[in-house]
mmCIF file of C-alpha atoms in Angstrom:
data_model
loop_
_atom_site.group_PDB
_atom_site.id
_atom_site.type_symbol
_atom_site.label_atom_id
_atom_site.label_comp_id
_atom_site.label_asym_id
_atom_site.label_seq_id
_atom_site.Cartn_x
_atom_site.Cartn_y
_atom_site.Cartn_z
ATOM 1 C CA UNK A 1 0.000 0.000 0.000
ATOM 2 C CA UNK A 2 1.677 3.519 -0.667
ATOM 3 C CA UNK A 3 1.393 6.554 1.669
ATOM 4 C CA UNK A 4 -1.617 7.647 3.118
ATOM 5 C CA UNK A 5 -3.388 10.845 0.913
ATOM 6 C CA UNK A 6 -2.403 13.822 3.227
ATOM 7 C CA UNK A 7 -5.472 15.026 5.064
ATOM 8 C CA UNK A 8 -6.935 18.228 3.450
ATOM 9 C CA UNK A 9 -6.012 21.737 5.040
ATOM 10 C CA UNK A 10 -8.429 23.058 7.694
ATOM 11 C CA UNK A 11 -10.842 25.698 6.965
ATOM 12 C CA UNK A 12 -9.612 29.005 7.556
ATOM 13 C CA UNK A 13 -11.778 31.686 9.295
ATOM 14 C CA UNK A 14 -11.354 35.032 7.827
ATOM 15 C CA UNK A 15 -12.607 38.522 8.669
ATOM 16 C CA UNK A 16 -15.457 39.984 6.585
ATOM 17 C CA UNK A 17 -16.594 43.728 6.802
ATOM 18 C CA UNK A 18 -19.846 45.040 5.709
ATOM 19 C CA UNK A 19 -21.161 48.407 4.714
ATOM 20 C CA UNK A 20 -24.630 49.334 4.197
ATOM 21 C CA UNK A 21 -25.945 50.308 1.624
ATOM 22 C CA UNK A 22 -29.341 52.658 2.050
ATOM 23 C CA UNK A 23 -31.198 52.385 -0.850
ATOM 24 C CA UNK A 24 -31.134 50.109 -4.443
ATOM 25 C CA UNK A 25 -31.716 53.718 -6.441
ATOM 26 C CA UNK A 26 -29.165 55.998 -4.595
ATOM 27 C CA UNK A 27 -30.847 58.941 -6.873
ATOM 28 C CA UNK A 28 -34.212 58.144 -4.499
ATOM 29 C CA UNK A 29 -34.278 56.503 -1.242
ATOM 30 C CA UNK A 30 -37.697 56.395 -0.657
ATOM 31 C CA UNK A 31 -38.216 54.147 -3.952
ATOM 32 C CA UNK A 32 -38.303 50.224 -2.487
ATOM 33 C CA UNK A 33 -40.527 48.737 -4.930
ATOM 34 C CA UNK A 34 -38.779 47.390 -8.555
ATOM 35 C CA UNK A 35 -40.708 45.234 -10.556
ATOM 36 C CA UNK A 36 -41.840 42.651 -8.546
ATOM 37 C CA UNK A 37 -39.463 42.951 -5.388
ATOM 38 C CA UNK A 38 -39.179 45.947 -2.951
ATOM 39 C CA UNK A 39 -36.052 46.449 -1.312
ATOM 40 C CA UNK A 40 -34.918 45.128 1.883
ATOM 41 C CA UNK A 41 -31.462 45.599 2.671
ATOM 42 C CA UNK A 42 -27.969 44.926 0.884
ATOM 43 C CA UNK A 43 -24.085 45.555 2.072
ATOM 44 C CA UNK A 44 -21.014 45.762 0.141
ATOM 45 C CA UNK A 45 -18.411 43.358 1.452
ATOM 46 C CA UNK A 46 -14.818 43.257 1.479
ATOM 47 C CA UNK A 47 -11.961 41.436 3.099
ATOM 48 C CA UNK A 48 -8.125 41.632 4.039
ATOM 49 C CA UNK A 49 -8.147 37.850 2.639
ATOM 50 C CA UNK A 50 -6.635 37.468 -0.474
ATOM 51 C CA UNK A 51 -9.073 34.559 -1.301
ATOM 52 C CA UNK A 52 -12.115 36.354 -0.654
ATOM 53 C CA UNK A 53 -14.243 37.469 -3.533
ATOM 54 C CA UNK A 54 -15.202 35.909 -6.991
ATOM 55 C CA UNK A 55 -18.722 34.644 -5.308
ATOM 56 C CA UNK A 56 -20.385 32.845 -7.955
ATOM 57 C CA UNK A 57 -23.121 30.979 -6.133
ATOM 58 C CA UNK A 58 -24.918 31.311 -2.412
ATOM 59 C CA UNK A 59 -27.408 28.690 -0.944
ATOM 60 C CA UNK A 60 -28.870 29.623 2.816
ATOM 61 C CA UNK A 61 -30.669 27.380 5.260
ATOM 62 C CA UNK A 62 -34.659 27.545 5.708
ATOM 63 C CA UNK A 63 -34.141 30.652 8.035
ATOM 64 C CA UNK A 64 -32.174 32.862 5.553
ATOM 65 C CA UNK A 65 -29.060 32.891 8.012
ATOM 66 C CA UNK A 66 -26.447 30.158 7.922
ATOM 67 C CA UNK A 67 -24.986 29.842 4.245
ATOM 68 C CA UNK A 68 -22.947 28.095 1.875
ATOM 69 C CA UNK A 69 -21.011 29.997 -0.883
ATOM 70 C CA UNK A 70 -18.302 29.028 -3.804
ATOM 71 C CA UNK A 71 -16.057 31.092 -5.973
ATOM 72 C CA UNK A 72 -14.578 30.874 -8.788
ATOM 73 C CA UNK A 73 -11.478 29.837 -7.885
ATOM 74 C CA UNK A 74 -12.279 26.646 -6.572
ATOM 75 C CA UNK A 75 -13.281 27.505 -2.811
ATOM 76 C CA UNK A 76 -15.764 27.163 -0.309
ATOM 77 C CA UNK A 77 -17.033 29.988 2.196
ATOM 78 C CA UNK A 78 -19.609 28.983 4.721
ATOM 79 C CA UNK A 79 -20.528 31.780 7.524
ATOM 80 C CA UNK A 80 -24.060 32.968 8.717
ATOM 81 C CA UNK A 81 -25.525 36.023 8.019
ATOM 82 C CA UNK A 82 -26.097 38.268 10.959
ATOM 83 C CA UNK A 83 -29.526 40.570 10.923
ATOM 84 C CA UNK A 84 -30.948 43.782 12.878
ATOM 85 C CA UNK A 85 -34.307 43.313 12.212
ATOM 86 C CA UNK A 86 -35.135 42.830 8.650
ATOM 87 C CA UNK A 87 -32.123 44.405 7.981
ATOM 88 C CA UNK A 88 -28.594 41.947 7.021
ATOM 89 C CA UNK A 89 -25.514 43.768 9.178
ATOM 90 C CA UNK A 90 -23.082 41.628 8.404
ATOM 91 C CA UNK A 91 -21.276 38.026 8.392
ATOM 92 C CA UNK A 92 -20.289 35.665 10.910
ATOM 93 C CA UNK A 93 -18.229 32.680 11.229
ATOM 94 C CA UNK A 94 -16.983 33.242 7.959
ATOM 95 C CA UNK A 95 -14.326 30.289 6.739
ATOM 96 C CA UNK A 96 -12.691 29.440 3.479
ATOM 97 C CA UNK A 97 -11.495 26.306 2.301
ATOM 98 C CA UNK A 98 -10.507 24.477 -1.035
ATOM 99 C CA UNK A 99 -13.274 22.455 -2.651
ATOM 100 C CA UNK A 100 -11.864 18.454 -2.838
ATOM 101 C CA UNK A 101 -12.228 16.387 -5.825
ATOM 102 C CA UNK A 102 -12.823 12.629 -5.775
ATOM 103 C CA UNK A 103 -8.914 12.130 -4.945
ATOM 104 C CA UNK A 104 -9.064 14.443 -2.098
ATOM 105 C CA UNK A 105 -6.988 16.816 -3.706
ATOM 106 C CA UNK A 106 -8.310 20.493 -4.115
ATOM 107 C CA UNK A 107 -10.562 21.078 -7.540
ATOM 108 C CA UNK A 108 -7.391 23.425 -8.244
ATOM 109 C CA UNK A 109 -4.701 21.112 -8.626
ATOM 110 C CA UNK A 110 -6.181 19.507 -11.650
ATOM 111 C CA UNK A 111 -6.919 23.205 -13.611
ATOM 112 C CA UNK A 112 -10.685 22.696 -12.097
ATOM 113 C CA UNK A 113 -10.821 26.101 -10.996
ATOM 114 C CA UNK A 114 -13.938 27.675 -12.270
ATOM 115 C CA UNK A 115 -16.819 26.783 -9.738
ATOM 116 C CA UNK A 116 -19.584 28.567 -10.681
ATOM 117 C CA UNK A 117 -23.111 27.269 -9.811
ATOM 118 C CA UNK A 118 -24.564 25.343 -6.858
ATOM 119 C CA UNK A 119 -27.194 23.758 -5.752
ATOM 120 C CA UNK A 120 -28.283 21.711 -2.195
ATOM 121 C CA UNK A 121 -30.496 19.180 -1.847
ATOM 122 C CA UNK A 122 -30.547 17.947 1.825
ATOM 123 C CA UNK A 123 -27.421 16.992 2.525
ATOM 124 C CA UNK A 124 -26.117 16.584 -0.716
ATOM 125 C CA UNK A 125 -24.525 19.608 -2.643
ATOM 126 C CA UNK A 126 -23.576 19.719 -6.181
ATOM 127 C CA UNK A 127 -21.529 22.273 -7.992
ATOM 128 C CA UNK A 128 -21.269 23.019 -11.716
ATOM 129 C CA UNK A 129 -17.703 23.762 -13.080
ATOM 130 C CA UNK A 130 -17.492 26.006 -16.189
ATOM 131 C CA UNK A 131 -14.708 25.199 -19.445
ATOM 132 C CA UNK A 132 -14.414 21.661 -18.313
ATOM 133 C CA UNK A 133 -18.694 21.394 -18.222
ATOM 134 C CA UNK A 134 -18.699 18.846 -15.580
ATOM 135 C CA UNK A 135 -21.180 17.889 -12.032
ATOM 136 C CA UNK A 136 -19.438 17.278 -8.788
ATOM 137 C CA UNK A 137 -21.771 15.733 -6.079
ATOM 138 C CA UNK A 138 -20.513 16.713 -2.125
ATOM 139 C CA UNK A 139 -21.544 14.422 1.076
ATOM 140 C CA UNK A 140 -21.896 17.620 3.002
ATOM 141 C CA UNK A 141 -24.077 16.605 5.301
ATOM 142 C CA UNK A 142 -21.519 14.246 6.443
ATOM 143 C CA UNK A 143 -18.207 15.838 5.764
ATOM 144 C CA UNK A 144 -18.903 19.413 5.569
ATOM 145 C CA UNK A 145 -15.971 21.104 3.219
ATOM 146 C CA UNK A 146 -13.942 18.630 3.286
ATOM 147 C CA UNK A 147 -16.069 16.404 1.273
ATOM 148 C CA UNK A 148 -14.775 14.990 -1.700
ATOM 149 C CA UNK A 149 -16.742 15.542 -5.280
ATOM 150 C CA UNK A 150 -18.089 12.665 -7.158
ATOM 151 C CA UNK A 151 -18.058 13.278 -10.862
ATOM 152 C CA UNK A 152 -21.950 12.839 -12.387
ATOM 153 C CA UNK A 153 -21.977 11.277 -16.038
ATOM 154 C CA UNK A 154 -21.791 14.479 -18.350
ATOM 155 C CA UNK A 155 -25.013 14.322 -20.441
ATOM 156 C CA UNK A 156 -24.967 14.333 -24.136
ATOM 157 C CA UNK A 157 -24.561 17.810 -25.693
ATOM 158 C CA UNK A 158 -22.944 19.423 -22.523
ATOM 159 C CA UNK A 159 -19.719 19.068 -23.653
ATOM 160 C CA UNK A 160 -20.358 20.847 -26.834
ATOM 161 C CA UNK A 161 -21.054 24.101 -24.116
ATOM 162 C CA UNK A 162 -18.509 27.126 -24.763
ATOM 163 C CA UNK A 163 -15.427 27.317 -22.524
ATOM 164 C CA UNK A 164 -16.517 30.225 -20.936
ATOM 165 C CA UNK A 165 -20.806 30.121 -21.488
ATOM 166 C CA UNK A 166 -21.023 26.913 -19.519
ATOM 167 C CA UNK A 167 -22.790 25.892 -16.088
ATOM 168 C CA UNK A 168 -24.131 28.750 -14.349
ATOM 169 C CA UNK A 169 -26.979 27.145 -13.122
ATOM 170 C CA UNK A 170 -28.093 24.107 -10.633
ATOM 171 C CA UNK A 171 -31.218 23.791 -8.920
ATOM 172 C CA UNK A 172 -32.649 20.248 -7.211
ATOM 173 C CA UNK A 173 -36.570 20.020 -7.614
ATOM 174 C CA UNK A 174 -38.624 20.394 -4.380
ATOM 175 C CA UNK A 175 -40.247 17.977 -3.107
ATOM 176 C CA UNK A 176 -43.344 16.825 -3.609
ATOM 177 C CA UNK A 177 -43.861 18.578 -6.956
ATOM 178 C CA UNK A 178 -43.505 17.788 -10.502
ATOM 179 C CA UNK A 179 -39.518 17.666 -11.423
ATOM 180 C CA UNK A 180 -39.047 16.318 -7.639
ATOM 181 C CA UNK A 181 -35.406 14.997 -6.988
ATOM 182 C CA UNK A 182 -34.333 16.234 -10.879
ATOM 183 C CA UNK A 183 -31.122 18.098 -11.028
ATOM 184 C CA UNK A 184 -32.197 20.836 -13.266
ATOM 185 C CA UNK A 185 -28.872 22.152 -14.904
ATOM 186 C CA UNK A 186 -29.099 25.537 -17.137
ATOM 187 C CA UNK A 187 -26.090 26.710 -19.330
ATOM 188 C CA UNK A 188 -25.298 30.856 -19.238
ATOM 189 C CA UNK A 189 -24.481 31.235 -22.723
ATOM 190 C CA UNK A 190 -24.683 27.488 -24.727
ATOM 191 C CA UNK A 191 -27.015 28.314 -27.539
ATOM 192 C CA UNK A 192 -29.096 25.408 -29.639
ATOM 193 C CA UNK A 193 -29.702 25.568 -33.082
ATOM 194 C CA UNK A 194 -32.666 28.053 -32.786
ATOM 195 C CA UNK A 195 -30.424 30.826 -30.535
ATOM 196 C CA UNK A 196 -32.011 29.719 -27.631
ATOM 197 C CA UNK A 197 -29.929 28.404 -24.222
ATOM 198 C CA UNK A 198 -29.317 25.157 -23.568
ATOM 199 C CA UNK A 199 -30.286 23.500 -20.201
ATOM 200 C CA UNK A 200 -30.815 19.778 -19.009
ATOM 201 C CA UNK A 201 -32.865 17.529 -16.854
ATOM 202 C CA UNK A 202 -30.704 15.387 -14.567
ATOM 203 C CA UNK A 203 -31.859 12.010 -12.841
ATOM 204 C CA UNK A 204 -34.374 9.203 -13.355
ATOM 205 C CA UNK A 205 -33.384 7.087 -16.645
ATOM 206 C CA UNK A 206 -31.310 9.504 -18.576
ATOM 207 C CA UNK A 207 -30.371 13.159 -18.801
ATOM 208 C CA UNK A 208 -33.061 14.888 -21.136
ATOM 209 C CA UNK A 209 -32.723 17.980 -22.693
ATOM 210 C CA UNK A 210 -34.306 21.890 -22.833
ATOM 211 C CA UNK A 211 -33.984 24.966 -24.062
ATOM 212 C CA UNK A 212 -34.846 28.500 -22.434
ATOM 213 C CA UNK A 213 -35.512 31.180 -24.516
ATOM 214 C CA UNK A 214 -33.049 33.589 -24.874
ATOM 215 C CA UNK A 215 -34.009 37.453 -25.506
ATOM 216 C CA UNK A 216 -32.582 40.891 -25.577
ATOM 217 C CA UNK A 217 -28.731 39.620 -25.078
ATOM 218 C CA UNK A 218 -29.013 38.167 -21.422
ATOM 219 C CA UNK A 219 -27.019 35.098 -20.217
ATOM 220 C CA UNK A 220 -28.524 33.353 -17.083
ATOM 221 C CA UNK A 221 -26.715 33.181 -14.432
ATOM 222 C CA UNK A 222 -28.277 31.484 -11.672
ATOM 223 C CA UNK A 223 -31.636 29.777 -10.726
ATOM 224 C CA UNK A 224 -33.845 29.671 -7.671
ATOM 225 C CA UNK A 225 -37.114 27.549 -7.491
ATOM 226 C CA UNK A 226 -39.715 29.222 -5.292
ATOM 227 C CA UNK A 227 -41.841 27.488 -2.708
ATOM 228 C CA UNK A 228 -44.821 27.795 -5.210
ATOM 229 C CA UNK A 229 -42.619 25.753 -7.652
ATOM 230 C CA UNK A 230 -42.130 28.391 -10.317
ATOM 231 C CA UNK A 231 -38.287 28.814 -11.402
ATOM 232 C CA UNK A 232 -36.464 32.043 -11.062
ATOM 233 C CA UNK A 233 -33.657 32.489 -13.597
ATOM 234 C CA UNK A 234 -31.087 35.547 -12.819
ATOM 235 C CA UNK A 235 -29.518 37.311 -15.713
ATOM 236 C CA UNK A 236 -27.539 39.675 -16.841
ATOM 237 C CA UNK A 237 -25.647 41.478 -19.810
ATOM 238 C CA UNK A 238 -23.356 43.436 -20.940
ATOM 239 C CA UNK A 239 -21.806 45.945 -23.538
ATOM 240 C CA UNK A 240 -19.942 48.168 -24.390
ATOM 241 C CA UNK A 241 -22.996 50.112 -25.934
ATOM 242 C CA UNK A 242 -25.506 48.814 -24.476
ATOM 243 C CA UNK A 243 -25.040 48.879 -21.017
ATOM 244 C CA UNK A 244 -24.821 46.735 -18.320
ATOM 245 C CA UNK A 245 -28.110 45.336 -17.219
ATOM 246 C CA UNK A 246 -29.754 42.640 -14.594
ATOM 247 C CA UNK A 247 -33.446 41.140 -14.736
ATOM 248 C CA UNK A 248 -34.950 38.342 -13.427
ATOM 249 C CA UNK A 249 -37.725 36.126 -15.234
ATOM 250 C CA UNK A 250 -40.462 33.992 -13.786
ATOM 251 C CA UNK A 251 -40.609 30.583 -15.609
ATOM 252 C CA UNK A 252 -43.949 28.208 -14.577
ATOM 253 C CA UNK A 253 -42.945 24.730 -13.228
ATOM 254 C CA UNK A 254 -45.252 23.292 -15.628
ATOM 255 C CA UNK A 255 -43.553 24.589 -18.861
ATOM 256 C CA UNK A 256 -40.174 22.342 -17.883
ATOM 257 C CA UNK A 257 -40.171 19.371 -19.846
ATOM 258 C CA UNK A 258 -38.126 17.481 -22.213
ATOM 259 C CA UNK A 259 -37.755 19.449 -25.158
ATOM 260 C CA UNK A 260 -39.558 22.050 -24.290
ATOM 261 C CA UNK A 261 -38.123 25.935 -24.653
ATOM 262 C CA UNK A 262 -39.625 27.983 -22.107
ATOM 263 C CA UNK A 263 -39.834 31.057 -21.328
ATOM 264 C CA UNK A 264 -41.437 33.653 -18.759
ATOM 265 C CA UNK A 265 -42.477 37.128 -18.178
ATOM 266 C CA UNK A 266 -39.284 39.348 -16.449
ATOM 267 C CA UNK A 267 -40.337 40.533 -12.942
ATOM 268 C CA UNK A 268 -37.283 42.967 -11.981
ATOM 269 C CA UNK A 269 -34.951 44.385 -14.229
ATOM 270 C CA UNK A 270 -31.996 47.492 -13.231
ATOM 271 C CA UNK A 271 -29.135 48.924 -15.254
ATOM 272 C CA UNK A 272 -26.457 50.815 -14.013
ATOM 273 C CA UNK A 273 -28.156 53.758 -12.710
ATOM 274 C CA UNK A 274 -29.428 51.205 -9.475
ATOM 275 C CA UNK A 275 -26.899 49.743 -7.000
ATOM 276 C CA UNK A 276 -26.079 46.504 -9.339
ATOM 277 C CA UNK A 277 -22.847 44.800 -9.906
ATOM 278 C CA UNK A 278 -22.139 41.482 -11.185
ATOM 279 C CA UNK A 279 -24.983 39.626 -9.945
ATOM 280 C CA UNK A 280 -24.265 36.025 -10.331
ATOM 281 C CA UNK A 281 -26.188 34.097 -7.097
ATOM 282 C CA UNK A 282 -29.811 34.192 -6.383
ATOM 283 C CA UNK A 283 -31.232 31.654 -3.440
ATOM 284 C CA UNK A 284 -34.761 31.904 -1.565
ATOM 285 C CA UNK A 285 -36.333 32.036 1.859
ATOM 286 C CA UNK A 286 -39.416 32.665 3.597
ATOM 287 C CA UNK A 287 -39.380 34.640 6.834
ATOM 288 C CA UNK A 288 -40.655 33.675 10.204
ATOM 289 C CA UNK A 289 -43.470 36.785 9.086
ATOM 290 C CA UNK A 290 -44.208 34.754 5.947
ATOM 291 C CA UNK A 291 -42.373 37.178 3.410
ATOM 292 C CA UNK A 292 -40.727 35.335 0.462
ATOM 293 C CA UNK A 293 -37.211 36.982 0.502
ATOM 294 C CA UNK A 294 -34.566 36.892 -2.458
ATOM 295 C CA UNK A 295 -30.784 37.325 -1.541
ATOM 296 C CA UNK A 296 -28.391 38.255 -4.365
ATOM 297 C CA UNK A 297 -24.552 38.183 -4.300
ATOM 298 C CA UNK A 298 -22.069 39.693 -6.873
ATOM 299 C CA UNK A 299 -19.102 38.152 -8.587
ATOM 300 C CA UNK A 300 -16.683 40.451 -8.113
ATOM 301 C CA UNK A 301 -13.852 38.982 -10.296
ATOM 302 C CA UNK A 302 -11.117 40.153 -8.117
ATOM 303 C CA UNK A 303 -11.098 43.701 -9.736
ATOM 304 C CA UNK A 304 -10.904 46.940 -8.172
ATOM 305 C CA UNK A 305 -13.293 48.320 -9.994
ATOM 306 C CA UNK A 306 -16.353 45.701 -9.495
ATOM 307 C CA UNK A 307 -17.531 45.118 -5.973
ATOM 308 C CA UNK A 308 -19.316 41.952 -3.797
ATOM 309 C CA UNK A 309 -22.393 42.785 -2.949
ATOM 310 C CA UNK A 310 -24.864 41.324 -0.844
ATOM 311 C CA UNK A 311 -28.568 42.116 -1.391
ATOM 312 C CA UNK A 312 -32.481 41.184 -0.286
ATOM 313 C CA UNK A 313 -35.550 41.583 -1.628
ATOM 314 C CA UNK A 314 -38.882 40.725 -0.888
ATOM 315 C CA UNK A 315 -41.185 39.461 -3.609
ATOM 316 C CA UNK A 316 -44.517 41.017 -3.989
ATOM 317 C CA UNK A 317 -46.677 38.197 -5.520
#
């Protein structure tokens, strides 16, 4: 038998600060409602830690507090979310550590760097990995971050994605609904033959495919399915004429099925005049009050001149 693997390194925790931000439109502080969502609270966050930042996905736990993020550079961060009220102050607990592969080595060693969407279903976690197209599932129930990712079978067409238009989003059907248990999987930029983007459903027999209708120049970037079952999809674009713009689309639960191209009305959209960044996480909770809350985080890219940012919303059915 050769050596033993080394055991992986031990989370790190890492200071986080946090500053408020007062309004979405800085040009009008008493405007909270956009669209669909009125404003709760958001905070710009920075760190001393040269690993911070990059945030490409964000799941929370049922009460909106204790969450699990990844960037795109192959790491975890888990930490808690601390409130005043309604309100998000800041983060607690914060720690960083390397996301494993199968061999217990981090994602990183093998030029697996570019962790971009997750998705939690119980204790399982799965994150999507952009340029290489591939499906790690975690044990993190069991073994937290230093749980080591099983590589899912790469359905057919996914590795036809662009390097850098790949996996943005994962989302694991609620229960007890149609799609239950299926690892929907939704690509930010790979187009089918009718300009549309391609997306798949994952589990049961085999991998089957969809498309979601792609309009006005958005990519998707994440997903979120709400308690009523309806799928959120985050996007965003970008040019140099054109602006810089985020919306968010409603897609009915119903409309997801093999072969199908979907689409749905938009039900919040901001360009650059409103406090947006690089939005590239969207997750859900409902309050102890009953409010249906949306919390957005920013991909900074480890520039100076983008930011992570940390917002809420509450959606006005």
């Amino acid at each position: 038998m050769g050596p033993a693997a080394p055991l992986p390194k031990s989370p790190v925790s890492i200071e986080v600060e946090a500053r408020p931000i007062a309004s979405f439109d800085p040009r009008d502080r008493s405007h909270l409602q956009f669209g669909s969502l009125r404003y709760r609270s958001g905070l710009v966050l920075t760190s001393k830690h040269r690993e911070f930042g990059g945030l490409s996905g964000l799941r929370l736990d049922a009460n909106g507090e204790g969450f699990v993020a990844i960037s795109d550079k192959g790491n975890w961060f888990t930490g808690k979310i601390a409130y005043s009220g309604s309100a998000m102050v800041g983060l607690t607990d914060v720690e960083v550590a390397p996301i494993l592969g199968a061999d217990g080595k981090p994602l990183t060693a093998r030029g697996w760097f570019d962790t971009e969407s997750i998705a939690v279903d119980g204790p399982t976690v799965y994150i999507g990995i952009e340029r290489v197209h591939q499906i790690l599932k975690f044990d993190f129930g069991r073994d937290g971050v230093r749980a080591r990712g099983e590589v899912l079978p790469q359905p057919a067409g996914m590795r036809r994605l662009p390097s850098n238009g790949s996996l943005e989003s994962l989302v694991v059907g609620r229960k007890g609904m149609a799609l239950a248990g299926t690892l929907i999987a939704i690509s930010e930029r790979g187009l089918d033959a009718s300009g549309n983007i391609m997306a798949w459903l994952i589990g049961g027999k085999a991998p089957t495919q969809f498309s979601v209708r792609r309009t006005d120049s958005y990519d998707i970037s994440d997903a979120v399915q709400l308690p009523s079952g309806d799928l959120l999809l985050l996007e965003r674009k970008f040019s140099l004429f054109g602006g810089a713009g985020i919306r968010i689309r409603r897609i009915a639960l119903a409309l997801i099925t093999p072969g199908a191209t979907v689409d749905g009305a938009s039900i919040f959209d901001a360009d650059l005049g409103y406090e947006i960044d690089n939005f590239e996480g969207i997750d859900v909770h409902v309050t102890a009050e009953g409010d249906t809350v949306l919390t957005l985080i920013s991909d900074d890219n480890f520039s100076m001149l983008q930011r992570t940012l940390l917002m809420q919303f509450t959606l006005v059915e």
